[in-house]
Every structure is written in C-alpha cells, then in structure tokens.
Amino acid sequence: MYIKPSIAQLAPYVPGDQPPKSKSLIKLNANENAYPPSLVVEELLRTFDYANLRYYPDATSQSLRRAIADRHSCPQEHVFCGNGSDEIIAYLFQVCFEEQDSIATPYPTYTLYKTIADIHRIHTEYVPAQEDYSIDVEALVKTNAKGIFIANPNAQTGLLLGMDAIEKLLQAYQGLVVIDEAYIDFAPAHASAASLVDHYPNLVVLRTFSKSYSLCGIRVGYCLADRSLVMALDKCRDSYNVSTLSQAMAEAALKDQAYLLSTVQRVIATRERVSQALQLMGFSVLPSAANFLLCTPPHDQAKGMYEYLITHQVYVRYFNSPRLSDKLRISIGTDEEMDVLLSLLSKYIY
Ligand SMILES: *Cc1c(COP(=O)(O)O)cnc(C)c1O
C-alpha cells in the first residue's frame, strides 16, 4: 500500500504504557486522576436512555458549549468542543498553518504538538527551557514562528508560567498563541489565561475534562478563542466530533464543581506531602502546579528505579530524552498508592 513518505517517516507519539488493569497495579504514568469522576456522572449513566443512541449526537455540542460559556462567563461563540483537547490541537494545525510554516514551543514540553506538526509538514522549533526548566518566553517570541504552543502548567515539568509573563508574550507577539491548560485546575487560583481571550484575538486557551474532572476515558476537551477562530474550527471538524454520551457526561461533570474542588484539593495535598518525602530521600523535585511531580533521584538512578518499580507493579514515567533522562515523572495517585511508591523507593535507595 502506498503511504505518503512524509507520514511513513513520522516518529509516532508515544503515550505512557497502558498495562492491563488489575487491582494490584499502581498506575502513575499518564497523569490520570487518582479519584473517580463525580457521582453526577454515574447517575447520568445509570439513567441514560440508551435508545437515544440511535440518533446522531448534537453536531455542535450546543448544550455543553453553553454550560462551558456559563462556567467561564464568556460568550458561547468563544467556545469550541473537541474529542479530547488533542483533537482541537490537530484542528488548530489545519486551520492556522500552511505546510512549511513554523511553530515554536519550549523544550521539554508535551510532545504531541510536534507529532501533529510533523503530520502537517509544519516545522517545530524547540526553544530550550532555562537552567531551572522555566520557559524562556523572550526566546519563544524571537523565533518569529507563526504560532507558539505553551502547556501551562507545563507537561513534564509541572512548572507554572505566571500571568504577567503570558500577558507580556501577548503584547509582544501577533501570531497564534496556544495556552494548553490541561492541568490548570491543580494550580493556584487566578493562573488561567481564560479571561484574556476577550482582549487578544490571537489567543487560544485549551482545557480538558481528562485530568481534573477524572474523565480521560470520555475524550472531551474544549477551547476558548475569538469567534472567528471558533467559526473556522467548526468548518474543519468532523461533523459529529463529540459523542452523545461524552457531551452529556462532560456537562454533568461541569455541574459538580464542589466535587472537582474537593478532589483537586486532595491531589494537591498529596502532591505536597510526596514532594517533601522525596526531598527527604535526596531527590530534587521541581515545584509542581499540576497533578504530577518531575523529580531527579540521587545518584542518577532514574532508569533503574523506573524498571524496579515496574517489577513491583508500579508504573511511573521515564523519558529517555535530553534533560529528562535522569528524572522520573510521577503522577499523583491516592495517599495509599503514594505510600506504596515511597516505601519501594526507600527500599531501592537504602
Ligand atoms: C493530558 C494532556 C492533554 C490531553 O488532553 P485530552 O483532552 O485528553 O486530549 C493535552 N495537553 C497536555 C499538556 C496534556 O498533558
């Protein structure tokens, strides 16, 4: 079968291992939420009239868009829903860039931006993070790329880029600015760029139900953007890109802000406790505003630890790539799961 050379030569996106689910397995490698989704979602599934599934979904996810607009106090015309925020990232490449254009993104960051850019034959310019892994905003602007992609908090590092830096970027740069806020609910209050969408038509803020709402499995994300961009995304999306059940579950989850808040607070409390414990064991740990920690074990033991943990059914993430290969990225699980992890790590060290 003929495959376009530009596709045949692609390096595929590598997600965290998805080992077969089992009770004894502790999965801390994909930044999934430690807690189940809201009971409002369970109730919806229990009472859902399955006969409705013979109809196509609402093509525009109207009701969900309205609920999201309410939540952000923004016009409904600023909201677009996708089959995961990953799908929206792919649409942005179709809508905003031509072949051979360039995007700029920090290194390290979420590797999917480059994977999708490669599919569309768009060049990715990686801008190295500073020594302390914080994002070099000035260098991103200086690339003169047609778009800048920033995960905030940043994937891999968990570091938060302050709002002042984001505003400075928007004032200095006219190209597309994508702020991917997959982890923003785990960050301190007022860290989101969502309210800036009104003022900067080149800004896209990406959100997902995957992480803080514990709904990776339903694949729903959304973006907030200028209405002209939302209209363009609507032209280019699959006609029924979000399933009926997914729309309904996302809307249900959105209603239960109290549950969101309580699970997020538990994750944050565990994150801070585990960060302290790791530092006492000699790890250095980046300050995280997300639901994971990027940490450097003492004596360059990252890879050995990663493999040792797997033999004990604990999966964390190891990246065999520059500036990450001496580190482990550990998603925050329940307190019980993290205690198992900590005791294995201390056994390995001592
Ligand atoms: C997990 C993650 C996503 C994926 O979101 P989906 O809505 O599940 O597609 C997007 N961006 C970043 C930075 C992530 O870590």
GROMACS .gro file of C-alpha atoms and ligand atoms in nm:
model
  365
    1MET     CA    1   0.000   0.000   0.000
    2TYR     CA    2   0.133   0.345  -0.084
    3ILE     CA    3   0.190   0.566   0.220
    4LYS     CA    4   0.299   0.928   0.175
    5PRO     CA    5   0.670   0.948   0.261
    6SER     CA    6   0.601   1.239   0.499
    7ILE     CA    7   0.379   1.005   0.701
    8ALA     CA    8   0.584   0.688   0.660
    9GLN     CA    9   0.886   0.865   0.811
   10LEU     CA   10   0.698   1.007   1.111
   11ALA     CA   11   0.801   0.924   1.463
   12PRO     CA   12   0.472   0.824   1.628
   13TYR     CA   13   0.353   0.988   1.952
   14VAL     CA   14   0.449   0.768   2.248
   15PRO     CA   15   0.194   0.767   2.532
   16GLY     CA   16   0.262   0.622   2.876
   17ASP     CA   17   0.230   0.242   2.899
   18GLN     CA   18  -0.128   0.123   2.941
   19PRO     CA   19  -0.068  -0.208   3.120
   20PRO     CA   20  -0.374  -0.435   3.161
   21LYS     CA   21  -0.585  -0.304   3.450
   22SER     CA   22  -0.559  -0.503   3.768
   23LYS     CA   23  -0.625  -0.438   4.135
   24SER     CA   24  -0.263  -0.472   4.240
   25LEU     CA   25  -0.130  -0.239   3.971
   26ILE     CA   26  -0.047   0.120   4.060
   27LYS     CA   27  -0.058   0.343   3.756
   28LEU     CA   28   0.123   0.674   3.795
   29ASN     CA   29   0.243   0.725   3.438
   30ALA     CA   30  -0.026   0.912   3.243
   31ASN     CA   31  -0.136   1.187   3.484
   32GLU     CA   32  -0.479   1.033   3.512
   33ASN     CA   33  -0.677   1.145   3.817
   34ALA     CA   34  -0.643   0.939   4.135
   35TYR     CA   35  -1.017   0.963   4.202
   36PRO     CA   36  -1.326   0.852   4.009
   37PRO     CA   37  -1.547   1.103   3.825
   38SER     CA   38  -1.833   1.283   4.003
   39LEU     CA   39  -2.135   1.081   4.116
   40VAL     CA   40  -2.341   1.311   3.894
   41VAL     CA   41  -2.173   1.135   3.601
   42GLU     CA   42  -2.255   0.795   3.747
   43GLU     CA   43  -2.617   0.897   3.794
   44LEU     CA   44  -2.635   1.017   3.434
   45LEU     CA   45  -2.503   0.685   3.305
   46ARG     CA   46  -2.744   0.490   3.523
   47THR     CA   47  -3.048   0.681   3.399
   48PHE     CA   48  -2.939   0.740   3.039
   49ASP     CA   49  -3.196   0.626   2.783
   50TYR     CA   50  -2.983   0.402   2.564
   51ALA     CA   51  -3.246   0.408   2.287
   52ASN     CA   52  -3.130   0.765   2.216
   53LEU     CA   53  -2.802   0.628   2.090
   54ARG     CA   54  -2.961   0.552   1.753
   55TYR     CA   55  -2.959   0.926   1.686
   56TYR     CA   56  -2.653   1.123   1.585
   57PRO     CA   57  -2.513   1.350   1.856
   58ASP     CA   58  -2.582   1.722   1.863
   59ALA     CA   59  -2.331   1.822   1.594
   60THR     CA   60  -2.230   2.147   1.763
   61SER     CA   61  -2.233   2.027   2.127
   62GLN     CA   62  -2.462   2.325   2.187
   63SER     CA   63  -2.575   2.246   2.538
   64LEU     CA   64  -2.222   2.165   2.653
   65ARG     CA   65  -2.087   2.483   2.492
   66ARG     CA   66  -2.350   2.683   2.677
   67ALA     CA   67  -2.255   2.523   3.009
   68ILE     CA   68  -1.885   2.591   2.946
   69ALA     CA   69  -1.959   2.953   2.849
   70ASP     CA   70  -2.155   2.994   3.174
   71ARG     CA   71  -1.871   2.850   3.374
   72HIS     CA   72  -1.623   3.097   3.221
   73SER     CA   73  -1.871   3.387   3.199
   74CYS     CA   74  -1.786   3.427   2.833
   75PRO     CA   75  -1.995   3.439   2.514
   76GLN     CA   76  -2.094   3.098   2.381
   77GLU     CA   77  -1.938   3.199   2.048
   78HIS     CA   78  -1.597   3.176   2.216
   79VAL     CA   79  -1.631   2.804   2.294
   80PHE     CA   80  -1.539   2.504   2.079
   81CYS     CA   81  -1.561   2.139   2.193
   82GLY     CA   82  -1.342   1.854   2.073
   83ASN     CA   83  -1.293   1.482   2.107
   84GLY     CA   84  -1.028   1.549   2.367
   85SER     CA   85  -0.817   1.862   2.357
   86ASP     CA   86  -0.578   1.659   2.142
   87GLU     CA   87  -0.831   1.678   1.859
   88ILE     CA   88  -0.851   2.056   1.894
   89ILE     CA   89  -0.472   2.079   1.873
   90ALA     CA   90  -0.492   1.887   1.545
   91TYR     CA   91  -0.765   2.121   1.411
   92LEU     CA   92  -0.558   2.426   1.506
   93PHE     CA   93  -0.280   2.299   1.282
   94GLN     CA   94  -0.526   2.257   0.995
   95VAL     CA   95  -0.683   2.599   1.043
   96CYS     CA   96  -0.389   2.825   1.124
   97PHE     CA   97  -0.079   2.695   0.942
   98GLU     CA   98   0.042   2.614   0.592
   99GLU     CA   99   0.294   2.345   0.504
  100GLN     CA  100   0.649   2.460   0.584
  101ASP     CA  101   0.531   2.716   0.842
  102SER     CA  102   0.696   2.701   1.184
  103ILE     CA  103   0.564   2.679   1.536
  104ALA     CA  104   0.770   2.740   1.847
  105THR     CA  105   0.733   2.553   2.173
  106PRO     CA  106   0.953   2.512   2.479
  107TYR     CA  107   1.167   2.206   2.533
  108PRO     CA  108   1.077   1.997   2.722
  109THR     CA  109   0.702   2.002   2.680
  110TYR     CA  110   0.405   1.793   2.562
  111THR     CA  111   0.543   1.605   2.261
  112LEU     CA  112   0.210   1.585   2.079
  113TYR     CA  113   0.250   1.940   1.939
  114LYS     CA  114   0.548   1.828   1.733
  115THR     CA  115   0.386   1.497   1.637
  116ILE     CA  116   0.087   1.677   1.486
  117ALA     CA  117   0.304   1.950   1.331
  118ASP     CA  118   0.506   1.674   1.161
  119ILE     CA  119   0.189   1.520   1.015
  120HIS     CA  120   0.108   1.854   0.855
  121ARG     CA  121   0.470   1.914   0.748
  122ILE     CA  122   0.496   2.210   0.978
  123HIS     CA  123   0.833   2.276   1.136
  124THR     CA  124   0.871   2.271   1.517
  125GLU     CA  125   1.129   2.500   1.668
  126TYR     CA  126   1.212   2.380   2.019
  127VAL     CA  127   1.322   2.661   2.249
  128PRO     CA  128   1.525   2.518   2.538
  129ALA     CA  129   1.388   2.591   2.883
  130GLN     CA  130   1.617   2.783   3.116
  131GLU     CA  131   1.855   2.606   3.350
  132ASP     CA  132   1.577   2.579   3.612
  133TYR     CA  133   1.337   2.442   3.346
  134SER     CA  134   1.126   2.758   3.339
  135ILE     CA  135   1.002   2.866   2.997
  136ASP     CA  136   1.210   3.123   2.805
  137VAL     CA  137   0.929   3.345   2.679
  138GLU     CA  138   1.157   3.602   2.517
  139ALA     CA  139   1.333   3.337   2.313
  140LEU     CA  140   0.997   3.197   2.201
  141VAL     CA  141   0.892   3.538   2.071
  142LYS     CA  142   1.227   3.587   1.899
  143THR     CA  143   1.181   3.274   1.686
  144ASN     CA  144   0.933   3.464   1.467
  145ALA     CA  145   0.740   3.138   1.432
  146LYS     CA  146   0.381   3.163   1.313
  147GLY     CA  147   0.246   3.017   1.636
  148ILE     CA  148   0.358   2.948   1.992
  149PHE     CA  149   0.236   2.646   2.191
  150ILE     CA  150   0.274   2.655   2.569
  151ALA     CA  151   0.140   2.399   2.813
  152ASN     CA  152   0.068   2.580   3.139
  153PRO     CA  153   0.139   2.426   3.384
  154ASN     CA  154   0.397   2.269   3.157
  155ALA     CA  155   0.376   1.899   3.082
  156GLN     CA  156   0.678   1.701   3.203
  157THR     CA  157   0.790   1.979   3.442
  158GLY     CA  158   0.469   2.086   3.621
  159LEU     CA  159   0.603   2.442   3.637
  160LEU     CA  160   0.358   2.729   3.612
  161LEU     CA  161   0.419   3.029   3.389
  162GLY     CA  162   0.283   3.343   3.556
  163MET     CA  163   0.006   3.553   3.406
  164ASP     CA  164   0.236   3.854   3.381
  165ALA     CA  165   0.468   3.657   3.152
  166ILE     CA  166   0.174   3.542   2.939
  167GLU     CA  167   0.044   3.898   2.902
  168LYS     CA  168   0.390   4.019   2.811
  169LEU     CA  169   0.406   3.749   2.545
  170LEU     CA  170   0.068   3.850   2.405
  171GLN     CA  171   0.171   4.214   2.391
  172ALA     CA  172   0.492   4.134   2.204
  173TYR     CA  173   0.368   3.871   1.963
  174GLN     CA  174   0.097   3.876   1.697
  175GLY     CA  175   0.099   3.510   1.588
  176LEU     CA  176  -0.125   3.236   1.728
  177VAL     CA  177  -0.067   3.176   2.099
  178VAL     CA  178  -0.199   2.846   2.235
  179ILE     CA  179  -0.202   2.813   2.613
  180ASP     CA  180  -0.279   2.449   2.691
  181GLU     CA  181  -0.430   2.447   3.040
  182ALA     CA  182  -0.480   2.071   3.076
  183TYR     CA  183  -0.353   2.093   3.438
  184ILE     CA  184  -0.463   2.445   3.536
  185ASP     CA  185  -0.717   2.328   3.798
  186PHE     CA  186  -0.426   2.194   4.005
  187ALA     CA  187  -0.254   2.535   4.001
  188PRO     CA  188  -0.310   2.823   4.243
  189ALA     CA  189  -0.616   3.043   4.176
  190HIS     CA  190  -0.607   3.310   3.904
  191ALA     CA  191  -0.339   3.136   3.699
  192SER     CA  192  -0.562   3.084   3.394
  193ALA     CA  193  -0.535   3.292   3.079
  194ALA     CA  194  -0.904   3.226   3.002
  195SER     CA  195  -1.012   3.581   3.079
  196LEU     CA  196  -0.757   3.721   2.830
  197VAL     CA  197  -0.936   3.565   2.533
  198ASP     CA  198  -1.165   3.871   2.521
  199HIS     CA  199  -0.867   4.100   2.474
  200TYR     CA  200  -0.639   3.901   2.242
  201PRO     CA  201  -0.795   3.753   1.925
  202ASN     CA  202  -0.476   3.552   1.864
  203LEU     CA  203  -0.507   3.366   2.197
  204VAL     CA  204  -0.646   3.013   2.231
  205VAL     CA  205  -0.690   2.860   2.577
  206LEU     CA  206  -0.722   2.481   2.575
  207ARG     CA  207  -0.894   2.288   2.853
  208THR     CA  208  -0.978   1.923   2.901
  209PHE     CA  209  -1.210   1.707   3.111
  210SER     CA  210  -0.939   1.440   3.120
  211LYS     CA  211  -0.729   1.539   3.418
  212SER     CA  212  -0.906   1.743   3.687
  213TYR     CA  213  -1.253   1.602   3.605
  214SER     CA  214  -1.121   1.242   3.602
  215LEU     CA  215  -1.267   1.179   3.256
  216CYS     CA  216  -0.975   1.076   3.031
  217GLY     CA  217  -1.193   0.795   2.902
  218ILE     CA  218  -1.469   1.008   2.750
  219ARG     CA  219  -1.238   1.225   2.535
  220VAL     CA  220  -1.376   1.574   2.577
  221GLY     CA  221  -1.175   1.894   2.563
  222TYR     CA  222  -1.262   2.248   2.471
  223CYS     CA  223  -1.102   2.574   2.379
  224LEU     CA  224  -1.183   2.936   2.438
  225ALA     CA  225  -1.095   3.160   2.146
  226ASP     CA  226  -1.207   3.451   1.933
  227ARG     CA  227  -1.533   3.382   1.749
  228SER     CA  228  -1.367   3.398   1.406
  229LEU     CA  229  -1.134   3.117   1.506
  230VAL     CA  230  -1.421   2.914   1.656
  231MET     CA  231  -1.608   2.951   1.326
  232ALA     CA  232  -1.304   2.825   1.136
  233LEU     CA  233  -1.267   2.527   1.371
  234ASP     CA  234  -1.635   2.446   1.318
  235LYS     CA  235  -1.584   2.434   0.941
  236CYS     CA  236  -1.299   2.192   0.973
  237ARG     CA  237  -1.416   1.948   1.244
  238ASP     CA  238  -1.569   1.605   1.193
  239SER     CA  239  -1.943   1.658   1.159
  240TYR     CA  240  -2.018   1.472   1.485
  241ASN     CA  241  -1.688   1.503   1.664
  242VAL     CA  242  -1.812   1.460   2.024
  243SER     CA  243  -2.031   1.160   2.105
  244THR     CA  244  -2.374   1.194   2.265
  245LEU     CA  245  -2.263   1.025   2.587
  246SER     CA  246  -1.945   1.227   2.605
  247GLN     CA  247  -2.130   1.556   2.570
  248ALA     CA  248  -2.376   1.454   2.840
  249MET     CA  249  -2.109   1.328   3.080
  250ALA     CA  250  -1.895   1.638   3.040
  251GLU     CA  251  -2.193   1.861   3.108
  252ALA     CA  252  -2.282   1.655   3.415
  253ALA     CA  253  -1.927   1.676   3.548
  254LEU     CA  254  -1.923   2.051   3.498
  255LYS     CA  255  -2.226   2.083   3.726
  256ASP     CA  256  -2.044   1.929   4.019
  257GLN     CA  257  -1.786   2.199   4.092
  258ALA     CA  258  -1.786   2.106   4.461
  259TYR     CA  259  -1.658   1.758   4.376
  260LEU     CA  260  -1.399   1.899   4.138
  261LEU     CA  261  -1.271   2.127   4.410
  262SER     CA  262  -1.256   1.854   4.673
  263THR     CA  263  -1.067   1.603   4.456
  264VAL     CA  264  -0.829   1.870   4.329
  265GLN     CA  265  -0.755   1.971   4.689
  266ARG     CA  266  -0.685   1.612   4.786
  267VAL     CA  267  -0.448   1.571   4.491
  268ILE     CA  268  -0.267   1.893   4.582
  269ALA     CA  269  -0.231   1.790   4.947
  270THR     CA  270  -0.088   1.452   4.844
  271ARG     CA  271   0.142   1.618   4.590
  272GLU     CA  272   0.294   1.845   4.853
  273ARG     CA  273   0.336   1.561   5.103
  274VAL     CA  274   0.505   1.335   4.846
  275SER     CA  275   0.727   1.616   4.725
  276GLN     CA  276   0.852   1.667   5.084
  277ALA     CA  277   0.905   1.294   5.133
  278LEU     CA  278   1.103   1.262   4.809
  279GLN     CA  279   1.324   1.554   4.904
  280LEU     CA  280   1.396   1.392   5.240
  281MET     CA  281   1.515   1.086   5.045
  282GLY     CA  282   1.758   1.300   4.849
  283PHE     CA  283   1.553   1.364   4.535
  284SER     CA  284   1.538   1.707   4.387
  285VAL     CA  285   1.180   1.793   4.292
  286LEU     CA  286   1.053   2.072   4.069
  287PRO     CA  287   0.774   2.278   4.229
  288SER     CA  288   0.461   2.144   4.060
  289ALA     CA  289   0.133   2.319   3.987
  290ALA     CA  290  -0.006   2.003   3.826
  291ASN     CA  291  -0.109   1.650   3.931
  292PHE     CA  292   0.240   1.507   3.888
  293LEU     CA  293   0.596   1.563   4.005
  294LEU     CA  294   0.910   1.574   3.795
  295CYS     CA  295   1.191   1.462   4.020
  296THR     CA  296   1.557   1.370   3.999
  297PRO     CA  297   1.661   1.072   4.212
  298PRO     CA  298   2.002   1.085   4.378
  299HIS     CA  299   2.299   0.919   4.204
  300ASP     CA  300   2.150   0.901   3.855
  301GLN     CA  301   1.922   0.612   3.941
  302ALA     CA  302   1.615   0.717   3.741
  303LYS     CA  303   1.613   0.439   3.484
  304GLY     CA  304   1.697   0.169   3.738
  305MET     CA  305   1.421   0.291   3.967
  306TYR     CA  306   1.169   0.300   3.684
  307GLU     CA  307   1.245  -0.063   3.598
  308TYR     CA  308   1.248  -0.172   3.962
  309LEU     CA  309   0.907  -0.012   4.019
  310ILE     CA  310   0.760  -0.199   3.722
  311THR     CA  311   0.872  -0.530   3.871
  312HIS     CA  312   0.660  -0.430   4.172
  313GLN     CA  313   0.362  -0.334   3.955
  314VAL     CA  314   0.412   0.039   3.994
  315TYR     CA  315   0.426   0.237   3.669
  316VAL     CA  316   0.578   0.585   3.660
  317ARG     CA  317   0.700   0.770   3.351
  318TYR     CA  318   1.059   0.768   3.231
  319PHE     CA  319   1.164   0.978   2.931
  320ASN     CA  320   1.480   0.870   2.757
  321SER     CA  321   1.537   1.215   2.613
  322PRO     CA  322   1.769   1.510   2.672
  323ARG     CA  323   1.734   1.688   3.008
  324LEU     CA  324   1.478   1.428   3.123
  325SER     CA  325   1.667   1.101   3.123
  326ASP     CA  326   1.790   1.149   3.482
  327LYS     CA  327   1.435   1.213   3.604
  328LEU     CA  328   1.106   1.040   3.677
  329ARG     CA  329   0.763   1.189   3.622
  330ILE     CA  330   0.528   1.059   3.886
  331SER     CA  331   0.153   1.118   3.867
  332ILE     CA  332  -0.017   1.182   4.199
  333GLY     CA  333  -0.224   0.881   4.300
  334THR     CA  334  -0.420   0.820   4.620
  335ASP     CA  335  -0.237   0.852   4.951
  336GLU     CA  336  -0.228   0.472   4.982
  337GLU     CA  337  -0.077   0.434   4.636
  338MET     CA  338   0.184   0.700   4.705
  339ASP     CA  339   0.279   0.530   5.031
  340VAL     CA  340   0.348   0.208   4.842
  341LEU     CA  341   0.559   0.406   4.594
  342LEU     CA  342   0.755   0.584   4.867
  343SER     CA  343   0.829   0.266   5.055
  344LEU     CA  344   0.951   0.093   4.738
  345LEU     CA  345   1.173   0.390   4.656
  346SER     CA  346   1.325   0.396   5.001
  347LYS     CA  347   1.391   0.021   4.979
  348TYR     CA  348   1.562   0.075   4.645
  349ILE     CA  349   1.783   0.351   4.781
  350TYR     CA  350   1.885   0.202   5.115
  351LIG     C1  351  -0.313   1.522   2.902
  351LIG     C2  352  -0.282   1.641   2.819
  351LIG     C3  353  -0.362   1.676   2.713
  351LIG     C4  354  -0.463   1.577   2.661
  351LIG     O1  355  -0.588   1.615   2.677
  351LIG     P1  356  -0.706   1.528   2.617
  351LIG     O2  357  -0.818   1.620   2.636
  351LIG     O3  358  -0.714   1.402   2.696
  351LIG     O4  359  -0.679   1.504   2.471
  351LIG     C5  360  -0.338   1.794   2.646
  351LIG     N1  361  -0.232   1.871   2.679
  351LIG     C6  362  -0.149   1.837   2.778
  351LIG     C7  363  -0.034   1.925   2.811
  351LIG     C8  364  -0.171   1.720   2.850
  351LIG     O5  365  -0.085   1.681   2.944
   0.00000   0.00000   0.00000
